[in-house]
CSV table of C-alpha atoms and ligand atoms in Angstrom, one decimal:
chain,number,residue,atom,x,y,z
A,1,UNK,CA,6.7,19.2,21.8
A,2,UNK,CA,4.7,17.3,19.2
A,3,UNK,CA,1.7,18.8,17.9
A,4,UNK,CA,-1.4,16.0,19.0
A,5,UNK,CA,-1.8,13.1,17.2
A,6,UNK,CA,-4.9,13.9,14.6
A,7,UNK,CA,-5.2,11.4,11.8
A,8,UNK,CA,-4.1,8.0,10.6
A,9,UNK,CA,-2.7,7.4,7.6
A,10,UNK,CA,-3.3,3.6,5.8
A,11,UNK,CA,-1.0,2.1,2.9
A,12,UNK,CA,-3.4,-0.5,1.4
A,13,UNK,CA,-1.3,-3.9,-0.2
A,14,UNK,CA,0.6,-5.9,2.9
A,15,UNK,CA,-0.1,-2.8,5.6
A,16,UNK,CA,-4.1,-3.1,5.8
A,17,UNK,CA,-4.2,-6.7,5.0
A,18,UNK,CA,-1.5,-9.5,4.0
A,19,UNK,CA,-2.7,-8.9,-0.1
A,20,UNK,CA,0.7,-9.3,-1.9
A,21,UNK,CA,0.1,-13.0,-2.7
A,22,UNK,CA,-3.5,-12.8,-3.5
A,23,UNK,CA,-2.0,-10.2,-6.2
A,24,UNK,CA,0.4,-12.5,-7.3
A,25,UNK,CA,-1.9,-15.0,-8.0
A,26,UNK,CA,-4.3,-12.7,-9.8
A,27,UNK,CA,-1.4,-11.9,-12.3
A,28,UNK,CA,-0.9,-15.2,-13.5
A,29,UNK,CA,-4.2,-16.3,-13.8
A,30,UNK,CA,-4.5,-12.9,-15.7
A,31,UNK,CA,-1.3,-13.9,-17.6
A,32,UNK,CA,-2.9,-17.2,-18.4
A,33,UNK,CA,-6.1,-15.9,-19.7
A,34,UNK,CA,-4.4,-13.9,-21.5
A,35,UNK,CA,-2.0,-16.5,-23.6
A,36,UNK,CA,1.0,-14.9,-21.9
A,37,UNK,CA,3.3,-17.3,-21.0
A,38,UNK,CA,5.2,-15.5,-18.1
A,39,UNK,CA,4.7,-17.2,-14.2
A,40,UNK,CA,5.9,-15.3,-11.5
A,41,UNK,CA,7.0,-17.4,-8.6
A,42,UNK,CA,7.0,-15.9,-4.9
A,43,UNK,CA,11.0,-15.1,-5.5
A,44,UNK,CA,10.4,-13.1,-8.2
A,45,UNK,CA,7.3,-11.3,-7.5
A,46,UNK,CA,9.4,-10.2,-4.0
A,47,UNK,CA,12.3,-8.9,-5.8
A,48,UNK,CA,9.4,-7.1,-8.6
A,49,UNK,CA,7.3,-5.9,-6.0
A,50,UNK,CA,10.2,-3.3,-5.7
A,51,UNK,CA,8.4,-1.4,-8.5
A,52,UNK,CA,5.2,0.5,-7.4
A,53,UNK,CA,2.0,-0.7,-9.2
A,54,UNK,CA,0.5,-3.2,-10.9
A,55,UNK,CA,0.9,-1.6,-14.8
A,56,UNK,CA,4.5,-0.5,-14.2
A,57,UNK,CA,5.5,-3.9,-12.3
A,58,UNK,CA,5.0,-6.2,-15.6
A,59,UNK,CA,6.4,-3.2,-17.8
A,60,UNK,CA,9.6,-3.7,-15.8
A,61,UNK,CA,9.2,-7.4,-15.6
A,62,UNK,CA,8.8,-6.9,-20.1
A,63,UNK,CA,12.2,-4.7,-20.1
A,64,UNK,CA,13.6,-7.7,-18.4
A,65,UNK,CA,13.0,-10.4,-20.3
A,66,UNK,CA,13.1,-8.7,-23.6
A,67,UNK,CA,16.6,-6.7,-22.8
A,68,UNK,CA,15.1,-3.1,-23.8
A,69,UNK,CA,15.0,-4.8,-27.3
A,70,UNK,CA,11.6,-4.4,-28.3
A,71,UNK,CA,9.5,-1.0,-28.0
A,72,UNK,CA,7.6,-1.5,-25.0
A,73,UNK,CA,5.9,2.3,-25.5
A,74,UNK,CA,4.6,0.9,-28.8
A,75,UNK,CA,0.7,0.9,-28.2
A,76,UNK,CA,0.4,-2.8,-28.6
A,77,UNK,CA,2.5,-3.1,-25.7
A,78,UNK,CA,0.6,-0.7,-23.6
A,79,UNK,CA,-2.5,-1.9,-24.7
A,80,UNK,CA,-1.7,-5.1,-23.9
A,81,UNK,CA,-0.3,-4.7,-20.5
A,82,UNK,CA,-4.0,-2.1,-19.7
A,83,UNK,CA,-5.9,-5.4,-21.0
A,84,UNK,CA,-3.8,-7.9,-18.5
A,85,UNK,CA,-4.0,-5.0,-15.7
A,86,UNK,CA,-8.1,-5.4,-15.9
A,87,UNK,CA,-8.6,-9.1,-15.8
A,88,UNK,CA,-5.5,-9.0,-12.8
A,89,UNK,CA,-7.7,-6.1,-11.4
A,90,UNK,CA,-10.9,-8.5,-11.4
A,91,UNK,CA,-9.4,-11.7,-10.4
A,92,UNK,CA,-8.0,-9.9,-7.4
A,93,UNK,CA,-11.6,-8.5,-6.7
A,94,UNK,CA,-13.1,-11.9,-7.0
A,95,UNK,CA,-10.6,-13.1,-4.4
A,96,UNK,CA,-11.3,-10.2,-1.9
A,97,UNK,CA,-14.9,-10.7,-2.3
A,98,UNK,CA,-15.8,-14.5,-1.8
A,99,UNK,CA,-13.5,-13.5,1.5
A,100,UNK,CA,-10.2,-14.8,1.7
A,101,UNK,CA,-8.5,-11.5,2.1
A,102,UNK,CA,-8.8,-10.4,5.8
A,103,UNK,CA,-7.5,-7.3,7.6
A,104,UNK,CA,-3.7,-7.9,9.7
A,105,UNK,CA,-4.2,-8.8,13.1
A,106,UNK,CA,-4.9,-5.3,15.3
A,107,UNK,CA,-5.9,-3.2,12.4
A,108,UNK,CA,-9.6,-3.0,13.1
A,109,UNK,CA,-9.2,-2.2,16.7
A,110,UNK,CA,-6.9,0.7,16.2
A,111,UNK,CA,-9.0,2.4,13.7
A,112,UNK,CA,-11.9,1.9,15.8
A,113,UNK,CA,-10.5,3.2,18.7
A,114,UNK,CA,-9.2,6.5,16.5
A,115,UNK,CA,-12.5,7.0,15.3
A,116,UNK,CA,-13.8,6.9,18.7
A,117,UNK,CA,-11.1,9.3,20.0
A,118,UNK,CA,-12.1,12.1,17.1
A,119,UNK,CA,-8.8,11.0,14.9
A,120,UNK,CA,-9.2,11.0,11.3
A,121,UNK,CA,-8.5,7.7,9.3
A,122,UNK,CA,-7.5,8.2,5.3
A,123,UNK,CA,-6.1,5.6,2.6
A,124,UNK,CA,-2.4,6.2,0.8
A,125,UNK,CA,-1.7,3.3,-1.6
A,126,UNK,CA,-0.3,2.8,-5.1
A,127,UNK,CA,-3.1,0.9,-5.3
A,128,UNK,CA,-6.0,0.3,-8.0
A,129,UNK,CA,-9.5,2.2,-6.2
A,130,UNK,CA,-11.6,-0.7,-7.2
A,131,UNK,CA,-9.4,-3.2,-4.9
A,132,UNK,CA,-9.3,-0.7,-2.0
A,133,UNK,CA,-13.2,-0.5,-2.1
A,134,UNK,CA,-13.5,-4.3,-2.1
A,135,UNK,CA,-11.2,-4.4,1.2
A,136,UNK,CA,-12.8,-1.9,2.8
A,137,UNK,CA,-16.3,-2.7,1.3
A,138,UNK,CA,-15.7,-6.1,3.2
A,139,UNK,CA,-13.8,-5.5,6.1
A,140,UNK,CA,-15.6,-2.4,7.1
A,141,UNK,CA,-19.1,-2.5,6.1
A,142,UNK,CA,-21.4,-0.7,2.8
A,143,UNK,CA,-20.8,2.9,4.6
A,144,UNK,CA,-17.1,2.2,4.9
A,145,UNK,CA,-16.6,5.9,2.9
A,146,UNK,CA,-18.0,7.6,5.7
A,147,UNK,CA,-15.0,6.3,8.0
A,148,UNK,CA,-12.4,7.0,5.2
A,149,UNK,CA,-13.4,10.7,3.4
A,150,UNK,CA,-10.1,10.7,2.1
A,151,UNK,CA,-8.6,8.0,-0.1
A,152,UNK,CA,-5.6,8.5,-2.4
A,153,UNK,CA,-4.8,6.0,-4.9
A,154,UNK,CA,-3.9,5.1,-8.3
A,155,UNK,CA,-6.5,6.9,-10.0
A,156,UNK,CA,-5.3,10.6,-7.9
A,157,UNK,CA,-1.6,9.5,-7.4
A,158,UNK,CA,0.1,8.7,-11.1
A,159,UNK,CA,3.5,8.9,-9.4
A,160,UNK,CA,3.6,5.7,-7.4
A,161,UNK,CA,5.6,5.5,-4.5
A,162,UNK,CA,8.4,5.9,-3.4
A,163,UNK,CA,7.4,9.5,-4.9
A,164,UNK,CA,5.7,11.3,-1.8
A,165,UNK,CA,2.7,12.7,-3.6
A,166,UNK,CA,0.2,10.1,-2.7
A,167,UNK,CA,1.2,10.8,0.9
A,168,UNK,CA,0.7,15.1,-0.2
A,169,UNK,CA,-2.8,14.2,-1.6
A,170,UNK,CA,-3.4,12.8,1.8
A,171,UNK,CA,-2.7,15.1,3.8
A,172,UNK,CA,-4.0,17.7,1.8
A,173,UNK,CA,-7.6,16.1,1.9
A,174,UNK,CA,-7.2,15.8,5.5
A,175,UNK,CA,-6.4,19.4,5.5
A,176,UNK,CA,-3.4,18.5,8.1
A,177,UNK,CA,0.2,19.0,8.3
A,178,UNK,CA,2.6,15.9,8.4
A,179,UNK,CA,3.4,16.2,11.8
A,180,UNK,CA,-0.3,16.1,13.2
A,181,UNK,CA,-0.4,12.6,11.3
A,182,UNK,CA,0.7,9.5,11.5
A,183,UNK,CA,1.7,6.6,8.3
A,184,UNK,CA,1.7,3.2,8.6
A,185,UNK,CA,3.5,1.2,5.7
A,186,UNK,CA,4.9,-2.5,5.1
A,187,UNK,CA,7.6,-1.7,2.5
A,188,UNK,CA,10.5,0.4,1.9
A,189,UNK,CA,9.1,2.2,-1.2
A,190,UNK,CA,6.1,3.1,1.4
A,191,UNK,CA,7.9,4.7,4.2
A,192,UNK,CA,10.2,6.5,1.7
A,193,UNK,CA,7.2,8.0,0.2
A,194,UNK,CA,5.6,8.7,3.7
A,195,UNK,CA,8.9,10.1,5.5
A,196,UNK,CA,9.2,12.2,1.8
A,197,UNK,CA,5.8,14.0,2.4
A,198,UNK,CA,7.1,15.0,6.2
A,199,UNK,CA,5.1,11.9,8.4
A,200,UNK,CA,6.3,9.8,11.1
A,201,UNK,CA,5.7,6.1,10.1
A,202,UNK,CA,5.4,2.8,11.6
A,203,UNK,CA,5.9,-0.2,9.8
A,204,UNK,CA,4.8,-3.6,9.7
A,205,UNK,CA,6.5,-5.9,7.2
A,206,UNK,CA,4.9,-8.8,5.9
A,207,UNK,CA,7.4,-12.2,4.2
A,208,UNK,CA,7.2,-9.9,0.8
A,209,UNK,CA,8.8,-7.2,2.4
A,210,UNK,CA,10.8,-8.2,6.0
A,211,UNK,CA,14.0,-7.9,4.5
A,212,UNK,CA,13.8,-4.4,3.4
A,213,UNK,CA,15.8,-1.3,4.9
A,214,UNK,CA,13.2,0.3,7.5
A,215,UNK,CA,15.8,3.1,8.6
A,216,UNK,CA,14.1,6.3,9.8
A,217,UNK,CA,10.5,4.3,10.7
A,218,UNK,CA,9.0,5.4,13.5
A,219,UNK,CA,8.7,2.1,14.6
A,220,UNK,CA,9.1,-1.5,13.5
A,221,UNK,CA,6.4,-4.2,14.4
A,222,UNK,CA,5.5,-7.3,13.6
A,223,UNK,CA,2.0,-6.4,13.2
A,224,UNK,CA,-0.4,-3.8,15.0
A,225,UNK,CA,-1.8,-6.2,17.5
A,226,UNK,CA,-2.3,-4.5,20.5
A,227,UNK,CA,-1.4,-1.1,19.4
A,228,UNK,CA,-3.9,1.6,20.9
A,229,UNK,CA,-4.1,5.3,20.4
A,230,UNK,CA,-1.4,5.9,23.0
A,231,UNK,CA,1.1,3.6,22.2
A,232,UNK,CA,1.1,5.8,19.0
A,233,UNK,CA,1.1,8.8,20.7
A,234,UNK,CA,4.0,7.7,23.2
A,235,UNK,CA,6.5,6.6,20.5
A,236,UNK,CA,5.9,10.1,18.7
A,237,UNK,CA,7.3,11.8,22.2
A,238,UNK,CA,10.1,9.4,22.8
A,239,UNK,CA,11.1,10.5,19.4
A,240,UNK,CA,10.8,14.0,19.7
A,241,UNK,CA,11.9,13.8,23.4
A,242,UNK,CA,14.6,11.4,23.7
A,243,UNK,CA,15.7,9.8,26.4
A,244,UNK,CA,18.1,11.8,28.6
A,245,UNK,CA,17.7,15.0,25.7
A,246,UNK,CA,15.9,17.3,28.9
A,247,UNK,CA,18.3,16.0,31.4
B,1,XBP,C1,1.2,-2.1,-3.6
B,1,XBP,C2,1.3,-2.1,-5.0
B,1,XBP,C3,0.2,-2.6,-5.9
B,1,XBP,C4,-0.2,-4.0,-5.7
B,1,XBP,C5,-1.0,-4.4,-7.0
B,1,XBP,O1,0.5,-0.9,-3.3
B,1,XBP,O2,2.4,-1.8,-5.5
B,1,XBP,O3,0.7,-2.4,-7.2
B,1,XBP,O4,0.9,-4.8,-5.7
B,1,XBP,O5,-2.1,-3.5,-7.2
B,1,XBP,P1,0.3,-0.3,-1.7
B,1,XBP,P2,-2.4,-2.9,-8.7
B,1,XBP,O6,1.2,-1.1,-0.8
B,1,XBP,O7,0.8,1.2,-1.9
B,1,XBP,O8,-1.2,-0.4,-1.4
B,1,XBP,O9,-2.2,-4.0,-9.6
B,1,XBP,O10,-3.8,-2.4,-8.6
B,1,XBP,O11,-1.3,-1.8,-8.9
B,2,MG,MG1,2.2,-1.7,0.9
């Protein structure tokens, strides 16, 4: 019998709201700025977006080009990529504050009816903390901190997904055990790092991310419209009850 549902668990980029090409576009016009000439179309950004985080994604794009020839630990490198990393880090929160990042379709809803049902809500992402604020600033209101206690990012998580600890951090702050929670992810490196820290997960790909392997999700949706509270807490029991299994 599964222990009752107690607390959702949010990934931030392409789970909370569609963000990966606002991202994407906030690296090049960081790349521009700063005299870089690299572009990253939406083919390659999918196929980078495989590596977790901002800072890490154009050190493996560098390695790339350059063929491991040049010494990307130098510090002129890494200086470099921190400098690119901040103007990509404002141009994103430009975007998400003159509004043209919104929250996935059902997403509000579900957390309001958690709330209202005693669940807990928390944040999981790879994520820098100044972009999940400006989301959540937005979408949710000044006071959004009051509805999220615990959020687990960049700045707590160095080991980005698909490494659990993000998801650990989580559910440590929550002061629950995996299986009284529930994760909700858009990418493969997401629910690898969820399902690694113990939690059920339901995902909801976005174009960046539909082709990638979802075994061992929960559940796979095109988006959380129309999910409630127990539609959550029914997939967890067909799980641990399958169909049949008592019979
Ligand atoms: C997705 C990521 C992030 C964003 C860019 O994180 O990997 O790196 O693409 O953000 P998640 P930063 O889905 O876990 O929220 O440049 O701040 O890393
Ligand atoms: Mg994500």
């Amino acid at each position: 019998m599964n222990q009752p549902l107690r607390a959702l668990v949010f990934d931030v980029d392409g789970t909370l709201a569609d963000t990966e090409r606002f991202h994407l576009q906030a690296f090049n016009e960081a790349f521009a700025a700063e005299g870089l000439d690299w572009r990253w179309d939406p083919a390659l950004y999918t196929r980078l977006l495989e590596v977790s985080g901002g800072e890490e994604r154009m050190l493996a794009y560098w390695r790339e080009v350059r063929g491991g020839t040049v010494d990307i630990e130098g510090n002129a490198m890494r200086d470099l990529i921190e400098r690119v990393h901040l103007a990509k880090t404002a141009a994103y929160e430009a975007m998400v504050n003159e509004g043209l990042v919104t929250l996935r379709p059902g997403v509000l809803a579900l957390m309001d009816e958690a709330l209202a049902r005693g669940l807990q809500l928390a944040i999981a992402t790879t994520t820098s903390p100044v972009n999940v604020a400006a989301l959540l600033r937005r979408a949710v209101g000044p006071h959004w901190r009051l509805q999220f206690p615990v959020v687990c990012d960049a700045s707590t998580a160095p080991r980005k997904k698909p490494d659990p600890q993000v998801y650990r951090q989580a559910l440590e702050g929550l002061g629950l055990p995996a299986h009284a929670c529930l994760a909700f992810e858009d990418s493969a490196n997401g629910l690898r790092s969820a399902r690694a820290a113990g939690m059920d997960t339901v995902v909801t790909p976005t174009a960046f991310t539909r082709h990638h392997d979802f075994t061992g999700a929960l559940r796979v949706m095109p988006s959380l419209a129309g999910t409630t509270v127990d539609d959550l807490a029914g997939w967890r029991s067909e799980q641990a009850e399958p169909a049949g299994a008592l019979s």
